[in-house]
Short mmCIF file of C-alpha atoms in Angstrom, two decimals:
data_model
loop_
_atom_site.label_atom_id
_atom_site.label_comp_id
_atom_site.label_asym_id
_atom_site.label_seq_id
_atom_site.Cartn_x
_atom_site.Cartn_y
_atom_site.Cartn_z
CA UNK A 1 36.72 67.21 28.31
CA UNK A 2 34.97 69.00 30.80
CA UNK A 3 35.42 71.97 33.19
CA UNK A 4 33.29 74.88 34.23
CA UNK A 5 33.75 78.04 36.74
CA UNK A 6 30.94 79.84 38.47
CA UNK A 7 31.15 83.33 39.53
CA UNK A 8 28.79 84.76 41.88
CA UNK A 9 29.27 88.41 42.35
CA UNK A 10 30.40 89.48 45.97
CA UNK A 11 27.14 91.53 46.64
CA UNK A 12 25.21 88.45 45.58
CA UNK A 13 26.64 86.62 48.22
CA UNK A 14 24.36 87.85 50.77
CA UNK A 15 21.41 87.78 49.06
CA UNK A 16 21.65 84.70 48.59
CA UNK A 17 22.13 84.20 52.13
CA UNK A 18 19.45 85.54 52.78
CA UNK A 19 17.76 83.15 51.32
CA UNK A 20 19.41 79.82 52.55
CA UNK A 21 19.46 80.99 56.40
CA UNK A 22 15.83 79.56 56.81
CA UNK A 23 16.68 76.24 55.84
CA UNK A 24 18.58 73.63 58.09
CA UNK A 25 22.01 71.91 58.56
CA UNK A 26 25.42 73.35 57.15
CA UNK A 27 24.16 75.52 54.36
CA UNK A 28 21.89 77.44 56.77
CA UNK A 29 24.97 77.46 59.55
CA UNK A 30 27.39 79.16 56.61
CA UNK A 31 24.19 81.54 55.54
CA UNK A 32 23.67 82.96 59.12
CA UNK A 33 27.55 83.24 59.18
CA UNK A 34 27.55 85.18 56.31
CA UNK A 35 25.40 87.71 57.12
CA UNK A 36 26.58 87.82 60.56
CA UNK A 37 30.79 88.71 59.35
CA UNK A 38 29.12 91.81 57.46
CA UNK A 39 26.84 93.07 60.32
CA UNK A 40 29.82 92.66 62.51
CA UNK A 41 32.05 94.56 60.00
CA UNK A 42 29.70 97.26 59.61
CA UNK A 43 29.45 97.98 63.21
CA UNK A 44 31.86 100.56 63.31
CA UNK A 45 30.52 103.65 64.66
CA UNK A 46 29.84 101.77 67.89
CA UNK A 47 26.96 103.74 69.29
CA UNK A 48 23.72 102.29 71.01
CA UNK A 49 20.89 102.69 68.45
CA UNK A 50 17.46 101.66 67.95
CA UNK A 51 16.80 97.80 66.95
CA UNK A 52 14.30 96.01 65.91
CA UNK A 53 12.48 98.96 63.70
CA UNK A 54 13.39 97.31 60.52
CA UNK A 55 10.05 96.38 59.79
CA UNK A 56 9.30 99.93 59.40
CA UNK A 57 12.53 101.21 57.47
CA UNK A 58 11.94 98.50 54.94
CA UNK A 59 8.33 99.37 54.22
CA UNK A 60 9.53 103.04 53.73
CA UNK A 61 11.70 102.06 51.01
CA UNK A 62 9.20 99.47 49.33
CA UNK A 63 9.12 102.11 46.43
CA UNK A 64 12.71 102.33 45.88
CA UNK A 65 13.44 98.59 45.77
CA UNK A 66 12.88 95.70 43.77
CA UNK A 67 10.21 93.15 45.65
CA UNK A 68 12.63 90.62 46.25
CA UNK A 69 15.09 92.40 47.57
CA UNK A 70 13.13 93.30 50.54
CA UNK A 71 13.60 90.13 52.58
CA UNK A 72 17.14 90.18 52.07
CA UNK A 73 17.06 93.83 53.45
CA UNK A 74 14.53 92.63 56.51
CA UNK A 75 17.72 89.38 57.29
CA UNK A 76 20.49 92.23 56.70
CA UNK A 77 19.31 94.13 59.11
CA UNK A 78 18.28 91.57 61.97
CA UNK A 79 21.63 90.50 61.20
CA UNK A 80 22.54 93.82 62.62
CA UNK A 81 20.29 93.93 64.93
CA UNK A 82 21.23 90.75 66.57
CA UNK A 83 25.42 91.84 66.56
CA UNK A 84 24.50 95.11 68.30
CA UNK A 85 22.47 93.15 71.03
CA UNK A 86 24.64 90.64 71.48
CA UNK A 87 27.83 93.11 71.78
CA UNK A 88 26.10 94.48 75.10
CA UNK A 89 24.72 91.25 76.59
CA UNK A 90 28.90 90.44 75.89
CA UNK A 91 29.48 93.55 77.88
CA UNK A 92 27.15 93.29 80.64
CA UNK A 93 28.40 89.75 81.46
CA UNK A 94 32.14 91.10 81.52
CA UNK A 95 30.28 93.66 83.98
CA UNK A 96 28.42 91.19 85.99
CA UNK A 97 31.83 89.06 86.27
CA UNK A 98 33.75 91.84 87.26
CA UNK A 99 30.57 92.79 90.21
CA UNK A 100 30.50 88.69 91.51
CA UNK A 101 26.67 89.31 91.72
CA UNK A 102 24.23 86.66 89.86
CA UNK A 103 22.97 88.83 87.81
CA UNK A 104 20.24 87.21 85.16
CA UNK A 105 22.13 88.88 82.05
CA UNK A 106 20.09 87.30 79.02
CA UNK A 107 21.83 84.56 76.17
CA UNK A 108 23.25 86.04 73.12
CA UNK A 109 20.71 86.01 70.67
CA UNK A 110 21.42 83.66 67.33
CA UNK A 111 20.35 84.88 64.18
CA UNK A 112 18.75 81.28 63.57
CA UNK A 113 16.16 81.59 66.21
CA UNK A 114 13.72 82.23 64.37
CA UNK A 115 12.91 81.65 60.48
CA UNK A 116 11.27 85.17 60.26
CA UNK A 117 13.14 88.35 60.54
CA UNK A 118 9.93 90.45 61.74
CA UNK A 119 9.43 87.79 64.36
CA UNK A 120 13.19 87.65 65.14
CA UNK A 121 12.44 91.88 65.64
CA UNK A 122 10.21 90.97 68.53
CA UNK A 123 12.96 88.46 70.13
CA UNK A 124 15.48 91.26 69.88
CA UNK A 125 13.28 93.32 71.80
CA UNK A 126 12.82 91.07 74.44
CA UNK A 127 16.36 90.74 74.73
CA UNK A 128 16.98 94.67 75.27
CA UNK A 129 14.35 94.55 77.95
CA UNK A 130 16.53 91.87 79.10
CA UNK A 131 19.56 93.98 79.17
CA UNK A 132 17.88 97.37 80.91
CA UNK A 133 16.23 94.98 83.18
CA UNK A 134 20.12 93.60 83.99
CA UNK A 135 21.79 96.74 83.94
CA UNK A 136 19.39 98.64 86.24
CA UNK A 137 20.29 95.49 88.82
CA UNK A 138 23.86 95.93 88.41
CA UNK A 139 23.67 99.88 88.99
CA UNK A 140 21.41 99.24 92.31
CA UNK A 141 24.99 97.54 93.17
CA UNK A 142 26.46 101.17 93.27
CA UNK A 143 26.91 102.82 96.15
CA UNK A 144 25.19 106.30 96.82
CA UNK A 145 27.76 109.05 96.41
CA UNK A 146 29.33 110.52 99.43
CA UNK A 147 28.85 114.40 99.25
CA UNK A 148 32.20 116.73 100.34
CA UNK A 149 30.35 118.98 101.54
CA UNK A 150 27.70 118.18 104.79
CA UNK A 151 24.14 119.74 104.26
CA UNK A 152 23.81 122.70 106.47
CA UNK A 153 20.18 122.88 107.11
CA UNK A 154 17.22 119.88 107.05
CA UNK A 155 16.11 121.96 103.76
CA UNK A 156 19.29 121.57 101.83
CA UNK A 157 19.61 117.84 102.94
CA UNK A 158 16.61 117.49 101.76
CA UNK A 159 16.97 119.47 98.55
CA UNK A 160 20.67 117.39 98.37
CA UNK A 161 18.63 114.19 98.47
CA UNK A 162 16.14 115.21 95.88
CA UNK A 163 18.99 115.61 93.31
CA UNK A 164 20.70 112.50 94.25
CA UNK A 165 17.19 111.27 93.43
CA UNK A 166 17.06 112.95 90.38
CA UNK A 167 20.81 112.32 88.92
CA UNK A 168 19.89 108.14 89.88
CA UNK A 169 16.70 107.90 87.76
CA UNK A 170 18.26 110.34 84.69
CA UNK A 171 21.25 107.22 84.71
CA UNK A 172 18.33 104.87 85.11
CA UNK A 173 16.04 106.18 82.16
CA UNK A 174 19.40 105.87 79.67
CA UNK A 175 18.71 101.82 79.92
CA UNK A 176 14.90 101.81 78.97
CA UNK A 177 14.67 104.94 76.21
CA UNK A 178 18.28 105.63 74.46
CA UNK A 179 18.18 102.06 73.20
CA UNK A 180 14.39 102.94 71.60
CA UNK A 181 15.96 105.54 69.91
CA UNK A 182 13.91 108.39 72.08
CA UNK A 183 15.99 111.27 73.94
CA UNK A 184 16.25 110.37 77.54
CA UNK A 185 13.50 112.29 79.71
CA UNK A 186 15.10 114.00 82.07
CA UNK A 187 13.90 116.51 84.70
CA UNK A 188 14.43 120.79 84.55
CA UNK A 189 18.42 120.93 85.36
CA UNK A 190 21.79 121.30 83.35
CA UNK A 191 23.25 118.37 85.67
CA UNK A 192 20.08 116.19 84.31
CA UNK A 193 20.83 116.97 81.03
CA UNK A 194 24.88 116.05 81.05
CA UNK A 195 24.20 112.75 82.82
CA UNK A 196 21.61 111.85 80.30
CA UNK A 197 24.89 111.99 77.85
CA UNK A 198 26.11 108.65 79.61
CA UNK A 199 26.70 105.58 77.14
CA UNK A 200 23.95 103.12 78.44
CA UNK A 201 26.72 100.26 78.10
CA UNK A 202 28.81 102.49 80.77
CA UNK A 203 30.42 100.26 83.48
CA UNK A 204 29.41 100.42 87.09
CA UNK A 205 32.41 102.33 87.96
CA UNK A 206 32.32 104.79 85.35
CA UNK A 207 28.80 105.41 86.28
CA UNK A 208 29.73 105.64 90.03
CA UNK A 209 32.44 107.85 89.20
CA UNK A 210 29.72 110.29 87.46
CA UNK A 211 27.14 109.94 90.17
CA UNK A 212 29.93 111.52 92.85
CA UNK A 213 30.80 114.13 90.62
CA UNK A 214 27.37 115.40 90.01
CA UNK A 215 26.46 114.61 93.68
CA UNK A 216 29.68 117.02 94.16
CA UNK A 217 27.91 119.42 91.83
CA UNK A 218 25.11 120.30 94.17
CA UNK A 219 27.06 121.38 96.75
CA UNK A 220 28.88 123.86 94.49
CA UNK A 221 28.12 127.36 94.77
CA UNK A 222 29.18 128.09 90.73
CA UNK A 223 28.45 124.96 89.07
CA UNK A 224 29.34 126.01 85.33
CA UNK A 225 33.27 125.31 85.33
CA UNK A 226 32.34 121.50 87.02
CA UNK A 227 29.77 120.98 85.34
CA UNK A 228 31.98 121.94 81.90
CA UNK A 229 34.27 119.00 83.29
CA UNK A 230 31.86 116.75 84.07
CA UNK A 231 30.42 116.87 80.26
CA UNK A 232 34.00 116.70 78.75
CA UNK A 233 34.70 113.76 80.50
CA UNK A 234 31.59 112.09 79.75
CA UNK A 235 31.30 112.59 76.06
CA UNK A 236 34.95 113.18 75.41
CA UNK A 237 36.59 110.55 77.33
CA UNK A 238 33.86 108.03 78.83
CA UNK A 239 31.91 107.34 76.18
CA UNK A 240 34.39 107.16 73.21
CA UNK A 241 35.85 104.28 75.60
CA UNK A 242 32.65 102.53 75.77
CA UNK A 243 32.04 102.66 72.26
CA UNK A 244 35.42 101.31 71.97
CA UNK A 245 34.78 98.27 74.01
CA UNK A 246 31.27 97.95 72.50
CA UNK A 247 33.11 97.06 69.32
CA UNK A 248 35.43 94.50 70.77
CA UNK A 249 33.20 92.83 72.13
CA UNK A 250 30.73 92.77 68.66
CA UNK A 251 33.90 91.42 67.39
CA UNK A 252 34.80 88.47 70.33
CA UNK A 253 31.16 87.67 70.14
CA UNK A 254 30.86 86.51 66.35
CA UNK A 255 34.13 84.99 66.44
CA UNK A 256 33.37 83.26 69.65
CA UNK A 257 29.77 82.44 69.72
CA UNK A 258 27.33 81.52 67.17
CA UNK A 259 27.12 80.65 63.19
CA UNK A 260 30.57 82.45 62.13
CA UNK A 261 32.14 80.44 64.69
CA UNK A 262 30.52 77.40 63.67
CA UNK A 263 30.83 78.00 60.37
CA UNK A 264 34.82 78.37 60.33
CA UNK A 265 35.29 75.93 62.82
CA UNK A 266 37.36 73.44 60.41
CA UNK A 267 39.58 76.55 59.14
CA UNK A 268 42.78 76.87 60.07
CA UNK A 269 43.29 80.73 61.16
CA UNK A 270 46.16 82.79 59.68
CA UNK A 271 49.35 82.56 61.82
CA UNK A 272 48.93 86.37 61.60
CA UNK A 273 46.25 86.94 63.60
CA UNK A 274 47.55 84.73 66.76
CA UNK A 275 47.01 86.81 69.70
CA UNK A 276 44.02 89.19 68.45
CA UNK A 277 40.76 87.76 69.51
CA UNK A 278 42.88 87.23 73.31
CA UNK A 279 44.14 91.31 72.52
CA UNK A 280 39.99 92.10 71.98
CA UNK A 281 39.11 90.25 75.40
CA UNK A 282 41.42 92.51 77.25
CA UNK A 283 39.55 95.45 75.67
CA UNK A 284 35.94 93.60 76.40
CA UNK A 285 37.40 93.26 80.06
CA UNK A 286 38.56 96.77 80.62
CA UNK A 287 41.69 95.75 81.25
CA UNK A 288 43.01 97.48 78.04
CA UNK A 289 42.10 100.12 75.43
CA UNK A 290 41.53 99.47 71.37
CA UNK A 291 44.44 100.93 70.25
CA UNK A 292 44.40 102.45 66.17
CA UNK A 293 46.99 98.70 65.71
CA UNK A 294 44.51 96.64 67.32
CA UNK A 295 41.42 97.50 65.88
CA UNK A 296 43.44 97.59 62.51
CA UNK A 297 44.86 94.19 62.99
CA UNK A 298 41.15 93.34 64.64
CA UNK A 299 39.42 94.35 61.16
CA UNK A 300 41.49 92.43 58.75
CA UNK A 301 40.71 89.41 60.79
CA UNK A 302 37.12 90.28 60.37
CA UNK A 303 37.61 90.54 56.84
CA UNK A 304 39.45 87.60 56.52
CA UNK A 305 36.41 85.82 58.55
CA UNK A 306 33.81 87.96 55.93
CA UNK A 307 35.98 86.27 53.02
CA UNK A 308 36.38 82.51 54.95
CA UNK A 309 32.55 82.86 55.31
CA UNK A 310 31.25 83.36 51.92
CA UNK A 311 33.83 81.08 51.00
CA UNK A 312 32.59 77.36 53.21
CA UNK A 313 29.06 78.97 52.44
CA UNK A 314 29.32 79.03 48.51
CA UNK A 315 30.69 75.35 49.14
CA UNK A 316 27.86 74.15 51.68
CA UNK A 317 25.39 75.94 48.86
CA UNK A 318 27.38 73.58 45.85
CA UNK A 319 27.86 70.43 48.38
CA UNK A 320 23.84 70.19 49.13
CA UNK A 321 23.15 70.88 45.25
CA UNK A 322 25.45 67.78 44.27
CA UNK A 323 24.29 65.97 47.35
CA UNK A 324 20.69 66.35 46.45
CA UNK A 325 21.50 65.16 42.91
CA UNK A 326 22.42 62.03 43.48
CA UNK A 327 26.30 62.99 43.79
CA UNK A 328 28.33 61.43 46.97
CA UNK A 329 31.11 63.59 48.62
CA UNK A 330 33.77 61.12 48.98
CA UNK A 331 36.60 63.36 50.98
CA UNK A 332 36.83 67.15 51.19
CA UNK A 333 40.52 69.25 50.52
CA UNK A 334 41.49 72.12 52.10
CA UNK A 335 44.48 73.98 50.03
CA UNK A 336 46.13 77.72 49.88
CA UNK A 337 43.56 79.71 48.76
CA UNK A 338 40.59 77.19 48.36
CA UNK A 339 38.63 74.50 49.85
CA UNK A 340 36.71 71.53 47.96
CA UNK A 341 34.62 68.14 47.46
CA UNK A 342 35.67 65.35 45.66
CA UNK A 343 32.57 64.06 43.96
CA UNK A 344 31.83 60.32 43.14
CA UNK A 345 28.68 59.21 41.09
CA UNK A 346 27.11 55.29 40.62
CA UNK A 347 26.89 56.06 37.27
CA UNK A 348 30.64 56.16 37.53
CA UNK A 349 31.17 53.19 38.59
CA UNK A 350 34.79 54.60 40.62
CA UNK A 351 36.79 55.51 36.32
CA UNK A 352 35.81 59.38 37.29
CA UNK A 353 35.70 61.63 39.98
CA UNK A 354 35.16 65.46 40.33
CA UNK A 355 36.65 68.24 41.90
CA UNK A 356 34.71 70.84 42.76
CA UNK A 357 36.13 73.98 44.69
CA UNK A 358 35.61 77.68 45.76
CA UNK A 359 38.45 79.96 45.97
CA UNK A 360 38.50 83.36 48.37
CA UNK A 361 36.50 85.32 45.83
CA UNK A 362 33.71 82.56 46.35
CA UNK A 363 34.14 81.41 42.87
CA UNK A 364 33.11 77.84 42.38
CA UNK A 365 35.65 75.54 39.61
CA UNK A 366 34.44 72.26 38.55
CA UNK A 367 36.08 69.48 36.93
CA UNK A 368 35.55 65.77 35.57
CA UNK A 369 38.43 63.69 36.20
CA UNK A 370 39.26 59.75 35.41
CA UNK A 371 40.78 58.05 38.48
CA UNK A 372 42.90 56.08 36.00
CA UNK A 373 43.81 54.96 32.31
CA UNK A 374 41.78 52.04 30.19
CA UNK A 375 43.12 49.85 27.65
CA UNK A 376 40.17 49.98 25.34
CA UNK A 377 38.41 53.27 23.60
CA UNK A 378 36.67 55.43 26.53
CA UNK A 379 36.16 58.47 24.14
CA UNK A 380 32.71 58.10 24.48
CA UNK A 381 32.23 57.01 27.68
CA UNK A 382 34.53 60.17 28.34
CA UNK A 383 31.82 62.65 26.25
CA UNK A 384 28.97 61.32 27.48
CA UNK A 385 30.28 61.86 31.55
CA UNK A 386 31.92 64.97 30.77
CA UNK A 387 28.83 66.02 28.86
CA UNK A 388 26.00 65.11 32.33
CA UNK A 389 29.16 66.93 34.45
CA UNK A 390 28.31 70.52 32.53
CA UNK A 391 25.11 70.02 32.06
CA UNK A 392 24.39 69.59 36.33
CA UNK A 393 27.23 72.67 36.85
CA UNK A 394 25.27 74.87 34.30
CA UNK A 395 21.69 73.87 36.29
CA UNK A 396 23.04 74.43 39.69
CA UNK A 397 24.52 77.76 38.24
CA UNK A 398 21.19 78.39 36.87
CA UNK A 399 19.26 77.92 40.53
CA UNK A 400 21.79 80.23 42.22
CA UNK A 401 21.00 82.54 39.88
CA UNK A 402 17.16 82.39 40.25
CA UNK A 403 18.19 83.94 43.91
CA UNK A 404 20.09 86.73 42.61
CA UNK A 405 21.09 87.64 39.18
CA UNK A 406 24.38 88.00 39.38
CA UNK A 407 25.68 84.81 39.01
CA UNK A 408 26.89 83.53 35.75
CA UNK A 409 29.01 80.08 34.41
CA UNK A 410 31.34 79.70 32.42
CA UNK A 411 31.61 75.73 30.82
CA UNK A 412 34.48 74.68 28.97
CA UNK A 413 33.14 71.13 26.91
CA UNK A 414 36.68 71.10 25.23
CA UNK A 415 38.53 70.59 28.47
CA UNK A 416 41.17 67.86 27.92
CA UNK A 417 40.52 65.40 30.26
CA UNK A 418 42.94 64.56 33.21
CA UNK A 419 43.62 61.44 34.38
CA UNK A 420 44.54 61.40 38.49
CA UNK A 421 46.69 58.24 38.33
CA UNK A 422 49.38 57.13 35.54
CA UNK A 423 47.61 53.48 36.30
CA UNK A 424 45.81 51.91 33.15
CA UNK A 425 43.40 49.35 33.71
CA UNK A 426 41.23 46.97 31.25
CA UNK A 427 37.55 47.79 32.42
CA UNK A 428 36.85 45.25 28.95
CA UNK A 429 33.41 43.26 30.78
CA UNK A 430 33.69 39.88 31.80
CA UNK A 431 37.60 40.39 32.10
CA UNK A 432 39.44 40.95 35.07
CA UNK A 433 40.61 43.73 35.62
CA UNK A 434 44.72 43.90 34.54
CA UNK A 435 47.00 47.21 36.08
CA UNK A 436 49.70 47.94 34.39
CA UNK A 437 52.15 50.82 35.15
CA UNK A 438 53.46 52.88 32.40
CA UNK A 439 57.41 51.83 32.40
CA UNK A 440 59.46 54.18 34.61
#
């Protein structure tokens, strides 16, 4: 006599989020995870930008946007913020294992550290010093360049020293001002300027490799052809590669580490995907390339993880509702394409139950069901249950959509009533109860 649906548009879903991710427990878990899958997803271009300057972006578009929506832009982007930092502290570890050195590479950063996105701005600040701080130890692990070509004169030694000087703080000042989103300072000289190309997030031996080319450079009488090479590789080869990895390892991260990972940690992954996240560690090692098939195959898995996400979060969202209205979640069901509660109340009295689940478009179905048949008239016992049932579905849809509009429910009062069990039982008071079986 009772069913209802509620459908919360996808672009609600983090909003909502957005919301929830200050709170505590499972709900604020599944938020965080949320908004983490679609910073992760977005993270395609790969490149090394500026973080942590959301404050400002957001306060330039105050105008343009609706005064609630600016906190949900302010957690959207320090959801960003903390998948871009956290792809290159991934990195730099790989790089650190790879060197054998105890490095002090910083933690990854979780988006639940703190419960204020301008404050979490500052954190992610402190982690890129962290990183440049890291990185500049692991390049002092380089060796100096040998040149081909032996100095012939205490003058050009010591002019060939100045430029290895030179070329080793350029590489150095791509750590501490690319990442602010400044051009790198660099000294008077084309070499300068094509070294300042290098991806910050460049290994030790592509930066090595670099170093002895340039160091090469200055002992070339024509330097235009080399130093031609020397940019192609760099920002045609090098770079594309490290972008390439920087995505990977974005990827590994959430999956591995953090609220997405806690979040789907009771969800069975698609046989489909066996293999990937182990294909993406090769990449994050350097051991192998992200082909076009992998990071095809690697972004439906992150979609699939985007869907899985707002799916246990729209759950966690309905399971604290019922919880915190007296409701008890007596087991939980996992099928095809949905996961659920199954809902007991003391008003009950164990005669109904309710399903409530959420499908892979994050739409939440509720139903009243009786656990069994009576001998007597329930009809309005029935109404009256059914009645409370839509009533609390049509609240909860109501709060949801105080956070964002775009949420509406649909309650169907006529909804025949099922019954889980042929059993019927006299619930008569003061008689014991009698099960009969319906004959076979």
């Amino acid at each position: 006599m009772s069913s209802a649906v509620i459908v919360v548009a996808p672009v609600a879903t983090p909003a909502i989020a957005a919301g929830a991710v200050v709170l505590v427990g499972a709900v604020a878990v599944a938020a965080a995870a949320v908004l983490v899958a679609r910073a992760a997803n977005a993270a395609i271009e790969g490149a090394v930008r500026a973080v942590g300057d959301y404050g400002e972006k957001v306060e330039g578009r105050v105008a343009e946007i609706e005064a609630a929506e600016v906190e949900v832009l302010r957690w959207q982007m320090a959801a960003a913020d903390v998948v871009a930092v956290n792809a290159r502290i991934r990195l730099l570890r790989e790089q650190a294992k790879v060197a054998g050195s105890p490095v002090d590479v910083p933690p990854p950063l979780p988006l639940t550290a703190s419960r204020n996105p301008v404050e979490l701005s500052r954190l992610v600040a402190a982690a890129q010093a962290g990183i440049a701080t890291a990185q500049e130890a692991l390049d002092a692990l380089v060796p100096l360049p040998r040149l081909t070509v032996v100095a012939q004169s205490p003058k050009a030694e010591k002019e060939m020293a100045a430029a290895l000087a030179s070329h080793q703080e350029t590489l150095r000042s791509r750590y501490t001002e690319a990442i602010a989103g400044r051009p790198v300072s660099v000294p008077a000289g084309a070499v300068e300027e094509v070294l300042a190309l290098l991806d910050p997030d460049a290994t030790t031996d592509e930066c090595a490799e670099v170093r002895s080319t340039a160091a090469n450079l200055a002992t070339q009488g024509h330097q235009g052809l080399y130093l031609t090479t020397l940019r192609q590789r760099i920002v045609a080869e090098i770079n594309p590669k490290v972008e390439r990895r920087r995505l990977a390892a974005g990827w590994v991260q959430v999956l591995e580490d953090g609220p997405l990972n806690d979040a789907l940690a009771g969800v069975e992954r698609p046989a489909r995907f066996a293999g990937t996240v182990e294909q993406l560690q090769a990449v994050v090692a350097g051991n192998r390339d992200l082909t076009d098939d992998l990071r095809a195959e690697s972004t439906r898995l992150m979609r699939w993880a985007q869907e899985t996400a707002d799916q246990v979060f729209v759950l966690e969202l309905a399971r604290k509702w019922f919880t915190d209205n007296g409701y008890q979640v007596e087991e939980t069901f996992d099928a095809r394409d949905c996961v659920g509660l199954r809902l007991g109340h003391s008003d009950w009295k164990g005669e109904y139950t309710a399903d409530v689940s959420v499908d892979r478009d994050a739409v939440i179905s509720g139903k009243l069901v009786r656990e069994f048949q009576v001998v007597e008239d329930a009809s309005e016992r029935n109404r009256a249950h059914c009645g409370v049932f839509a009533d609390n579905i049509e609240e909860m849809a109501r709060q949801i959509a105080a956070q964002d509009a775009r949420a509406s429910v649909v309650v169907d009062r006529d909804h025949l009533l099922e019954h889980r069990t042929e059993q019927t039982v006299d619930t008569t008071p003061h008689v014991r109860p009698i099960v009969r079986y319906k004959d076979k």
